[in-house]
Amino acid sequence: MTHDMDDLGPMDLNGAATRLEAHIPGWQAEGLRVSDIQWARDAYALAVRIESPSWQVQLTVELYGAGLTVVFFLSAAEPVAERHQISSLDEWSALLTDSVARASRIRLVQARLLTSTCTTGWLDWIHGDLWLLPEGLMRIRSGFARTLANSHGSGLTAREPYRLIAHDPAAVLAAHPTNKLIPFSGIATARLHGGVTTSGLEVVMTDGTRHKLLWATWDPARRLLRERLLPLLGARLTH
């Protein structure tokens, strides 16, 4: 198996800067504002800042000599930082293109955290956050550490339930198979149920897709969902 020199050893930061400069005229033609390439004092890293009047976030991408990249989506919402490991200049170019596309998609939305103990069924043991958005529900998987922490009680007591979030639907669904987006407009019927330890929501969409969400009964999700869904669904909601 053969490799380009780009694929071996540390990243060629000068080559990366050249690739970055090749993108800039096209971005500027689309109305984007691109900073000069910023170098660390000992030239072990470079960074660029990109923004647009039509974007709701500012994009900053940092590349370090070992191939570590950090992508920041900065806004009035909580900052989003993503780490990636790349090994070639082609991967660097692809990351730049993808990051710009994502920045153009992100919208700031006001959301309410309903529970931090949400799973997608009895065989899914990893908790996630269930968010109430203006136009639907969003479930994002958290991870094993958060699941263990939640076993000691509700995560809502230590977290502000209302938050402005940077919302990218495509990225949410791509991040993990158990992440969910459930638009209110697509719900055919829904059933809320409660138990001693576990409550949940079962949804049938107009296209026949089914969703199941479960959470710890100590969280207020069932009550809050009933308040939101009943005016929208009426008799189509069983509660």
PDB file of N, CA, C and O in Angstrom, residues 142-204:
ATOM      1  N   SER A 142     -25.631  11.487  25.423  1.00  0.00           N
ATOM      2  CA  SER A 142     -24.618  12.114  26.273  1.00  0.00           C
ATOM      3  C   SER A 142     -23.362  11.257  26.388  1.00  0.00           C
ATOM      4  O   SER A 142     -22.275  11.671  26.013  1.00  0.00           O
ATOM      5  N   GLY A 143     -23.494  10.057  26.940  1.00  0.00           N
ATOM      6  CA  GLY A 143     -22.332   9.206  27.123  1.00  0.00           C
ATOM      7  C   GLY A 143     -22.383   8.470  28.451  1.00  0.00           C
ATOM      8  O   GLY A 143     -23.240   8.710  29.302  1.00  0.00           O
ATOM      9  N   PHE A 144     -21.425   7.548  28.625  1.00  0.00           N
ATOM     10  CA  PHE A 144     -21.436   6.679  29.798  1.00  0.00           C
ATOM     11  C   PHE A 144     -21.198   7.455  31.088  1.00  0.00           C
ATOM     12  O   PHE A 144     -21.840   7.195  32.119  1.00  0.00           O
ATOM     13  N   ALA A 145     -20.280   8.425  31.061  1.00  0.00           N
ATOM     14  CA  ALA A 145     -19.965   9.176  32.284  1.00  0.00           C
ATOM     15  C   ALA A 145     -21.180   9.949  32.789  1.00  0.00           C
ATOM     16  O   ALA A 145     -21.477   9.968  33.990  1.00  0.00           O
ATOM     17  N   ARG A 146     -21.887  10.593  31.881  1.00  0.00           N
ATOM     18  CA  ARG A 146     -23.091  11.328  32.283  1.00  0.00           C
ATOM     19  C   ARG A 146     -24.169  10.388  32.788  1.00  0.00           C
ATOM     20  O   ARG A 146     -24.933  10.714  33.700  1.00  0.00           O
ATOM     21  N   THR A 147     -24.263   9.197  32.173  1.00  0.00           N
ATOM     22  CA  THR A 147     -25.244   8.215  32.620  1.00  0.00           C
ATOM     23  C   THR A 147     -24.975   7.817  34.067  1.00  0.00           C
ATOM     24  O   THR A 147     -25.902   7.738  34.887  1.00  0.00           O
ATOM     25  N   LEU A 148     -23.700   7.581  34.413  1.00  0.00           N
ATOM     26  CA  LEU A 148     -23.355   7.250  35.792  1.00  0.00           C
ATOM     27  C   LEU A 148     -23.678   8.403  36.733  1.00  0.00           C
ATOM     28  O   LEU A 148     -24.220   8.200  37.824  1.00  0.00           O
ATOM     29  N   ALA A 149     -23.367   9.623  36.314  1.00  0.00           N
ATOM     30  CA  ALA A 149     -23.653  10.789  37.161  1.00  0.00           C
ATOM     31  C   ALA A 149     -25.140  10.944  37.392  1.00  0.00           C
ATOM     32  O   ALA A 149     -25.582  11.279  38.502  1.00  0.00           O
ATOM     33  N   ASN A 150     -25.945  10.682  36.374  1.00  0.00           N
ATOM     34  CA  ASN A 150     -27.394  10.828  36.499  1.00  0.00           C
ATOM     35  C   ASN A 150     -28.013   9.793  37.429  1.00  0.00           C
ATOM     36  O   ASN A 150     -29.131   9.987  37.923  1.00  0.00           O
ATOM     37  N   SER A 151     -27.305   8.700  37.661  1.00  0.00           N
ATOM     38  CA  SER A 151     -27.861   7.657  38.520  1.00  0.00           C
ATOM     39  C   SER A 151     -28.027   8.123  39.954  1.00  0.00           C
ATOM     40  O   SER A 151     -28.748   7.508  40.741  1.00  0.00           O
ATOM     41  N   HIS A 152     -27.399   9.255  40.292  1.00  0.00           N
ATOM     42  CA  HIS A 152     -27.485   9.791  41.647  1.00  0.00           C
ATOM     43  C   HIS A 152     -28.598  10.835  41.784  1.00  0.00           C
ATOM     44  O   HIS A 152     -28.788  11.402  42.851  1.00  0.00           O
ATOM     45  N   GLY A 153     -29.323  11.102  40.706  1.00  0.00           N
ATOM     46  CA  GLY A 153     -30.416  12.062  40.776  1.00  0.00           C
ATOM     47  C   GLY A 153     -30.521  12.855  39.498  1.00  0.00           C
ATOM     48  O   GLY A 153     -29.724  12.703  38.568  1.00  0.00           O
ATOM     49  N   SER A 154     -31.524  13.739  39.422  1.00  0.00           N
ATOM     50  CA  SER A 154     -31.798  14.503  38.213  1.00  0.00           C
ATOM     51  C   SER A 154     -30.663  15.443  37.867  1.00  0.00           C
ATOM     52  O   SER A 154     -30.145  16.155  38.717  1.00  0.00           O
ATOM     53  N   GLY A 155     -30.282  15.449  36.587  1.00  0.00           N
ATOM     54  CA  GLY A 155     -29.277  16.399  36.131  1.00  0.00           C
ATOM     55  C   GLY A 155     -29.819  17.801  35.979  1.00  0.00           C
ATOM     56  O   GLY A 155     -29.059  18.758  35.810  1.00  0.00           O
ATOM     57  N   LEU A 156     -31.137  17.958  36.037  1.00  0.00           N
ATOM     58  CA  LEU A 156     -31.722  19.276  35.813  1.00  0.00           C
ATOM     59  C   LEU A 156     -31.471  20.229  36.971  1.00  0.00           C
ATOM     60  O   LEU A 156     -31.446  21.436  36.797  1.00  0.00           O
ATOM     61  N   THR A 157     -31.284  19.692  38.162  1.00  0.00           N
ATOM     62  CA  THR A 157     -31.127  20.572  39.313  1.00  0.00           C
ATOM     63  C   THR A 157     -29.851  21.402  39.235  1.00  0.00           C
ATOM     64  O   THR A 157     -29.777  22.475  39.804  1.00  0.00           O
ATOM     65  N   ALA A 158     -28.854  20.900  38.505  1.00  0.00           N
ATOM     66  CA  ALA A 158     -27.577  21.597  38.428  1.00  0.00           C
ATOM     67  C   ALA A 158     -27.397  22.333  37.106  1.00  0.00           C
ATOM     68  O   ALA A 158     -26.365  22.924  36.878  1.00  0.00           O
ATOM     69  N   ARG A 159     -28.407  22.314  36.239  1.00  0.00           N
ATOM     70  CA  ARG A 159     -28.250  22.910  34.920  1.00  0.00           C
ATOM     71  C   ARG A 159     -29.426  23.840  34.626  1.00  0.00           C
ATOM     72  O   ARG A 159     -30.564  23.564  34.982  1.00  0.00           O
ATOM     73  N   GLU A 160     -29.122  24.941  33.995  1.00  0.00           N
ATOM     74  CA  GLU A 160     -30.154  25.890  33.602  1.00  0.00           C
ATOM     75  C   GLU A 160     -31.021  25.267  32.508  1.00  0.00           C
ATOM     76  O   GLU A 160     -30.517  24.878  31.454  1.00  0.00           O
ATOM     77  N   PRO A 161     -32.341  25.121  32.729  1.00  0.00           N
ATOM     78  CA  PRO A 161     -33.165  24.426  31.731  1.00  0.00           C
ATOM     79  C   PRO A 161     -33.339  25.210  30.437  1.00  0.00           C
ATOM     80  O   PRO A 161     -33.503  24.607  29.377  1.00  0.00           O
ATOM     81  N   TYR A 162     -33.331  26.548  30.496  1.00  0.00           N
ATOM     82  CA  TYR A 162     -33.506  27.343  29.279  1.00  0.00           C
ATOM     83  C   TYR A 162     -32.138  27.730  28.737  1.00  0.00           C
ATOM     84  O   TYR A 162     -31.247  28.158  29.475  1.00  0.00           O
ATOM     85  N   ARG A 163     -31.984  27.582  27.436  1.00  0.00           N
ATOM     86  CA  ARG A 163     -30.677  27.880  26.857  1.00  0.00           C
ATOM     87  C   ARG A 163     -30.828  28.246  25.389  1.00  0.00           C
ATOM     88  O   ARG A 163     -31.661  27.677  24.676  1.00  0.00           O
ATOM     89  N   LEU A 164     -30.010  29.193  24.939  1.00  0.00           N
ATOM     90  CA  LEU A 164     -29.884  29.478  23.515  1.00  0.00           C
ATOM     91  C   LEU A 164     -28.850  28.512  22.963  1.00  0.00           C
ATOM     92  O   LEU A 164     -27.711  28.464  23.451  1.00  0.00           O
ATOM     93  N   ILE A 165     -29.231  27.713  21.966  1.00  0.00           N
ATOM     94  CA  ILE A 165     -28.322  26.698  21.449  1.00  0.00           C
ATOM     95  C   ILE A 165     -28.055  26.927  19.967  1.00  0.00           C
ATOM     96  O   ILE A 165     -28.875  27.480  19.246  1.00  0.00           O
ATOM     97  N   ALA A 166     -26.869  26.498  19.533  1.00  0.00           N
ATOM     98  CA  ALA A 166     -26.498  26.523  18.119  1.00  0.00           C
ATOM     99  C   ALA A 166     -26.977  25.213  17.508  1.00  0.00           C
ATOM    100  O   ALA A 166     -26.420  24.147  17.775  1.00  0.00           O
ATOM    101  N   HIS A 167     -28.011  25.286  16.685  1.00  0.00           N
ATOM    102  CA  HIS A 167     -28.726  24.091  16.226  1.00  0.00           C
ATOM    103  C   HIS A 167     -28.386  23.775  14.779  1.00  0.00           C
ATOM    104  O   HIS A 167     -28.592  24.587  13.878  1.00  0.00           O
ATOM    105  N   ASP A 168     -27.857  22.574  14.562  1.00  0.00           N
ATOM    106  CA  ASP A 168     -27.549  22.076  13.221  1.00  0.00           C
ATOM    107  C   ASP A 168     -28.182  20.694  13.097  1.00  0.00           C
ATOM    108  O   ASP A 168     -27.604  19.688  13.517  1.00  0.00           O
ATOM    109  N   PRO A 169     -29.405  20.600  12.554  1.00  0.00           N
ATOM    110  CA  PRO A 169     -30.106  19.317  12.507  1.00  0.00           C
ATOM    111  C   PRO A 169     -29.310  18.202  11.837  1.00  0.00           C
ATOM    112  O   PRO A 169     -29.292  17.070  12.321  1.00  0.00           O
ATOM    113  N   ALA A 170     -28.659  18.503  10.733  1.00  0.00           N
ATOM    114  CA  ALA A 170     -27.914  17.464  10.016  1.00  0.00           C
ATOM    115  C   ALA A 170     -26.790  16.904  10.876  1.00  0.00           C
ATOM    116  O   ALA A 170     -26.548  15.687  10.900  1.00  0.00           O
ATOM    117  N   ALA A 171     -26.100  17.768  11.609  1.00  0.00           N
ATOM    118  CA  ALA A 171     -25.003  17.311  12.465  1.00  0.00           C
ATOM    119  C   ALA A 171     -25.524  16.492  13.635  1.00  0.00           C
ATOM    120  O   ALA A 171     -24.881  15.526  14.057  1.00  0.00           O
ATOM    121  N   VAL A 172     -26.687  16.857  14.187  1.00  0.00           N
ATOM    122  CA  VAL A 172     -27.273  16.096  15.288  1.00  0.00           C
ATOM    123  C   VAL A 172     -27.535  14.660  14.855  1.00  0.00           C
ATOM    124  O   VAL A 172     -27.158  13.701  15.538  1.00  0.00           O
ATOM    125  N   LEU A 173     -28.182  14.475  13.718  1.00  0.00           N
ATOM    126  CA  LEU A 173     -28.540  13.138  13.262  1.00  0.00           C
ATOM    127  C   LEU A 173     -27.309  12.333  12.847  1.00  0.00           C
ATOM    128  O   LEU A 173     -27.280  11.102  13.001  1.00  0.00           O
ATOM    129  N   ALA A 174     -26.290  13.004  12.328  1.00  0.00           N
ATOM    130  CA  ALA A 174     -25.089  12.297  11.889  1.00  0.00           C
ATOM    131  C   ALA A 174     -24.210  11.866  13.053  1.00  0.00           C
ATOM    132  O   ALA A 174     -23.410  10.934  12.919  1.00  0.00           O
ATOM    133  N   ALA A 175     -24.350  12.520  14.207  1.00  0.00           N
ATOM    134  CA  ALA A 175     -23.433  12.280  15.318  1.00  0.00           C
ATOM    135  C   ALA A 175     -23.609  10.909  15.950  1.00  0.00           C
ATOM    136  O   ALA A 175     -22.632  10.299  16.398  1.00  0.00           O
ATOM    137  N   HIS A 176     -24.851  10.396  16.014  1.00  0.00           N
ATOM    138  CA  HIS A 176     -25.073   9.076  16.616  1.00  0.00           C
ATOM    139  C   HIS A 176     -26.430   8.546  16.177  1.00  0.00           C
ATOM    140  O   HIS A 176     -27.388   9.313  16.059  1.00  0.00           O
ATOM    141  N   PRO A 177     -26.549   7.224  15.968  1.00  0.00           N
ATOM    142  CA  PRO A 177     -27.829   6.666  15.498  1.00  0.00           C
ATOM    143  C   PRO A 177     -28.990   6.873  16.469  1.00  0.00           C
ATOM    144  O   PRO A 177     -30.152   6.841  16.036  1.00  0.00           O
ATOM    145  N   THR A 178     -28.711   7.055  17.771  1.00  0.00           N
ATOM    146  CA  THR A 178     -29.800   7.226  18.732  1.00  0.00           C
ATOM    147  C   THR A 178     -30.198   8.689  18.932  1.00  0.00           C
ATOM    148  O   THR A 178     -31.113   8.969  19.716  1.00  0.00           O
ATOM    149  N   ASN A 179     -29.525   9.609  18.257  1.00  0.00           N
ATOM    150  CA  ASN A 179     -29.985  11.002  18.292  1.00  0.00           C
ATOM    151  C   ASN A 179     -31.275  11.119  17.488  1.00  0.00           C
ATOM    152  O   ASN A 179     -31.453  10.434  16.478  1.00  0.00           O
ATOM    153  N   LYS A 180     -32.156  11.996  17.928  1.00  0.00           N
ATOM    154  CA  LYS A 180     -33.455  12.115  17.264  1.00  0.00           C
ATOM    155  C   LYS A 180     -33.873  13.576  17.116  1.00  0.00           C
ATOM    156  O   LYS A 180     -33.592  14.403  17.986  1.00  0.00           O
ATOM    157  N   LEU A 181     -34.573  13.850  16.020  1.00  0.00           N
ATOM    158  CA  LEU A 181     -35.286  15.102  15.801  1.00  0.00           C
ATOM    159  C   LEU A 181     -36.725  14.737  15.462  1.00  0.00           C
ATOM    160  O   LEU A 181     -36.966  14.010  14.499  1.00  0.00           O
ATOM    161  N   ILE A 182     -37.669  15.228  16.242  1.00  0.00           N
ATOM    162  CA  ILE A 182     -39.079  14.890  16.058  1.00  0.00           C
ATOM    163  C   ILE A 182     -39.856  16.185  15.845  1.00  0.00           C
ATOM    164  O   ILE A 182     -40.175  16.894  16.813  1.00  0.00           O
ATOM    165  N   PRO A 183     -40.139  16.556  14.600  1.00  0.00           N
ATOM    166  CA  PRO A 183     -40.877  17.803  14.349  1.00  0.00           C
ATOM    167  C   PRO A 183     -42.340  17.651  14.760  1.00  0.00           C
ATOM    168  O   PRO A 183     -42.973  16.630  14.463  1.00  0.00           O
ATOM    169  N   PHE A 184     -42.878  18.653  15.425  1.00  0.00           N
ATOM    170  CA  PHE A 184     -44.279  18.609  15.829  1.00  0.00           C
ATOM    171  C   PHE A 184     -45.199  18.455  14.614  1.00  0.00           C
ATOM    172  O   PHE A 184     -46.214  17.761  14.671  1.00  0.00           O
ATOM    173  N   SER A 185     -44.821  19.088  13.508  1.00  0.00           N
ATOM    174  CA  SER A 185     -45.679  19.076  12.322  1.00  0.00           C
ATOM    175  C   SER A 185     -45.827  17.689  11.718  1.00  0.00           C
ATOM    176  O   SER A 185     -46.752  17.447  10.940  1.00  0.00           O
ATOM    177  N   GLY A 186     -44.909  16.770  12.053  1.00  0.00           N
ATOM    178  CA  GLY A 186     -44.955  15.436  11.474  1.00  0.00           C
ATOM    179  C   GLY A 186     -45.564  14.380  12.375  1.00  0.00           C
ATOM    180  O   GLY A 186     -45.599  13.198  12.009  1.00  0.00           O
ATOM    181  N   ILE A 187     -46.056  14.788  13.562  1.00  0.00           N
ATOM    182  CA  ILE A 187     -46.604  13.815  14.504  1.00  0.00           C
ATOM    183  C   ILE A 187     -48.052  13.488  14.131  1.00  0.00           C
ATOM    184  O   ILE A 187     -48.890  14.386  14.006  1.00  0.00           O
ATOM    185  N   ALA A 188     -48.324  12.183  13.977  1.00  0.00           N
ATOM    186  CA  ALA A 188     -49.699  11.733  13.751  1.00  0.00           C
ATOM    187  C   ALA A 188     -50.394  11.477  15.078  1.00  0.00           C
ATOM    188  O   ALA A 188     -51.493  12.000  15.330  1.00  0.00           O
ATOM    189  N   THR A 189     -49.795  10.665  15.929  1.00  0.00           N
ATOM    190  CA  THR A 189     -50.336  10.386  17.259  1.00  0.00           C
ATOM    191  C   THR A 189     -49.186  10.286  18.249  1.00  0.00           C
ATOM    192  O   THR A 189     -48.036  10.006  17.870  1.00  0.00           O
ATOM    193  N   ALA A 190     -49.505  10.484  19.525  1.00  0.00           N
ATOM    194  CA  ALA A 190     -48.490  10.382  20.560  1.00  0.00           C
ATOM    195  C   ALA A 190     -49.131   9.868  21.844  1.00  0.00           C
ATOM    196  O   ALA A 190     -50.321  10.101  22.099  1.00  0.00           O
ATOM    197  N   ARG A 191     -48.330   9.158  22.643  1.00  0.00           N
ATOM    198  CA  ARG A 191     -48.814   8.658  23.928  1.00  0.00           C
ATOM    199  C   ARG A 191     -47.785   8.945  25.005  1.00  0.00           C
ATOM    200  O   ARG A 191     -46.630   8.524  24.888  1.00  0.00           O
ATOM    201  N   LEU A 192     -48.190   9.666  26.036  1.00  0.00           N
ATOM    202  CA  LEU A 192     -47.374   9.908  27.218  1.00  0.00           C
ATOM    203  C   LEU A 192     -47.772   8.917  28.295  1.00  0.00           C
ATOM    204  O   LEU A 192     -48.956   8.665  28.515  1.00  0.00           O
ATOM    205  N   HIS A 193     -46.776   8.344  28.956  1.00  0.00           N
ATOM    206  CA  HIS A 193     -47.085   7.424  30.046  1.00  0.00           C
ATOM    207  C   HIS A 193     -46.111   7.647  31.192  1.00  0.00           C
ATOM    208  O   HIS A 193     -44.984   8.112  30.988  1.00  0.00           O
ATOM    209  N   GLY A 194     -46.544   7.324  32.406  1.00  0.00           N
ATOM    210  CA  GLY A 194     -45.716   7.512  33.578  1.00  0.00           C
ATOM    211  C   GLY A 194     -45.690   6.281  34.447  1.00  0.00           C
ATOM    212  O   GLY A 194     -46.656   5.513  34.483  1.00  0.00           O
ATOM    213  N   GLY A 195     -44.590   6.067  35.134  1.00  0.00           N
ATOM    214  CA  GLY A 195     -44.451   4.941  36.045  1.00  0.00           C
ATOM    215  C   GLY A 195     -43.749   5.372  37.312  1.00  0.00           C
ATOM    216  O   GLY A 195     -43.414   6.548  37.479  1.00  0.00           O
ATOM    217  N   VAL A 196     -43.491   4.437  38.179  1.00  0.00           N
ATOM    218  CA  VAL A 196     -42.847   4.747  39.453  1.00  0.00           C
ATOM    219  C   VAL A 196     -41.434   5.273  39.233  1.00  0.00           C
ATOM    220  O   VAL A 196     -41.016   6.253  39.859  1.00  0.00           O
ATOM    221  N   THR A 197     -40.688   4.647  38.338  1.00  0.00           N
ATOM    222  CA  THR A 197     -39.299   5.061  38.099  1.00  0.00           C
ATOM    223  C   THR A 197     -39.058   5.603  36.696  1.00  0.00           C
ATOM    224  O   THR A 197     -38.115   6.364  36.487  1.00  0.00           O
ATOM    225  N   THR A 198     -39.892   5.192  35.731  1.00  0.00           N
ATOM    226  CA  THR A 198     -39.646   5.543  34.326  1.00  0.00           C
ATOM    227  C   THR A 198     -40.910   6.059  33.674  1.00  0.00           C
ATOM    228  O   THR A 198     -41.984   5.476  33.829  1.00  0.00           O
ATOM    229  N   SER A 199     -40.781   7.163  32.958  1.00  0.00           N
ATOM    230  CA  SER A 199     -41.878   7.703  32.150  1.00  0.00           C
ATOM    231  C   SER A 199     -41.422   7.739  30.696  1.00  0.00           C
ATOM    232  O   SER A 199     -40.243   7.525  30.393  1.00  0.00           O
ATOM    233  N   GLY A 200     -42.373   8.017  29.788  1.00  0.00           N
ATOM    234  CA  GLY A 200     -41.961   7.997  28.398  1.00  0.00           C
ATOM    235  C   GLY A 200     -42.959   8.602  27.439  1.00  0.00           C
ATOM    236  O   GLY A 200     -44.073   8.990  27.810  1.00  0.00           O
ATOM    237  N   LEU A 201     -42.524   8.681  26.194  1.00  0.00           N
ATOM    238  CA  LEU A 201     -43.325   9.203  25.093  1.00  0.00           C
ATOM    239  C   LEU A 201     -43.153   8.273  23.912  1.00  0.00           C
ATOM    240  O   LEU A 201     -42.030   7.934  23.526  1.00  0.00           O
ATOM    241  N   GLU A 202     -44.265   7.841  23.338  1.00  0.00           N
ATOM    242  CA  GLU A 202     -44.249   7.067  22.100  1.00  0.00           C
ATOM    243  C   GLU A 202     -44.946   7.885  21.025  1.00  0.00           C
ATOM    244  O   GLU A 202     -46.042   8.396  21.250  1.00  0.00           O
ATOM    245  N   VAL A 203     -44.295   8.003  19.874  1.00  0.00           N
ATOM    246  CA  VAL A 203     -44.777   8.864  18.798  1.00  0.00           C
ATOM    247  C   VAL A 203     -44.867   8.066  17.509  1.00  0.00           C
ATOM    248  O   VAL A 203     -43.957   7.296  17.181  1.00  0.00           O
ATOM    249  N   VAL A 204     -45.956   8.249  16.784  1.00  0.00           N
ATOM    250  CA  VAL A 204     -46.080   7.730  15.421  1.00  0.00           C
ATOM    251  C   VAL A 204     -46.148   8.939  14.484  1.00  0.00           C
ATOM    252  O   VAL A 204     -47.001   9.823  14.649  1.00  0.00           O
TER     253      VAL A 204
END
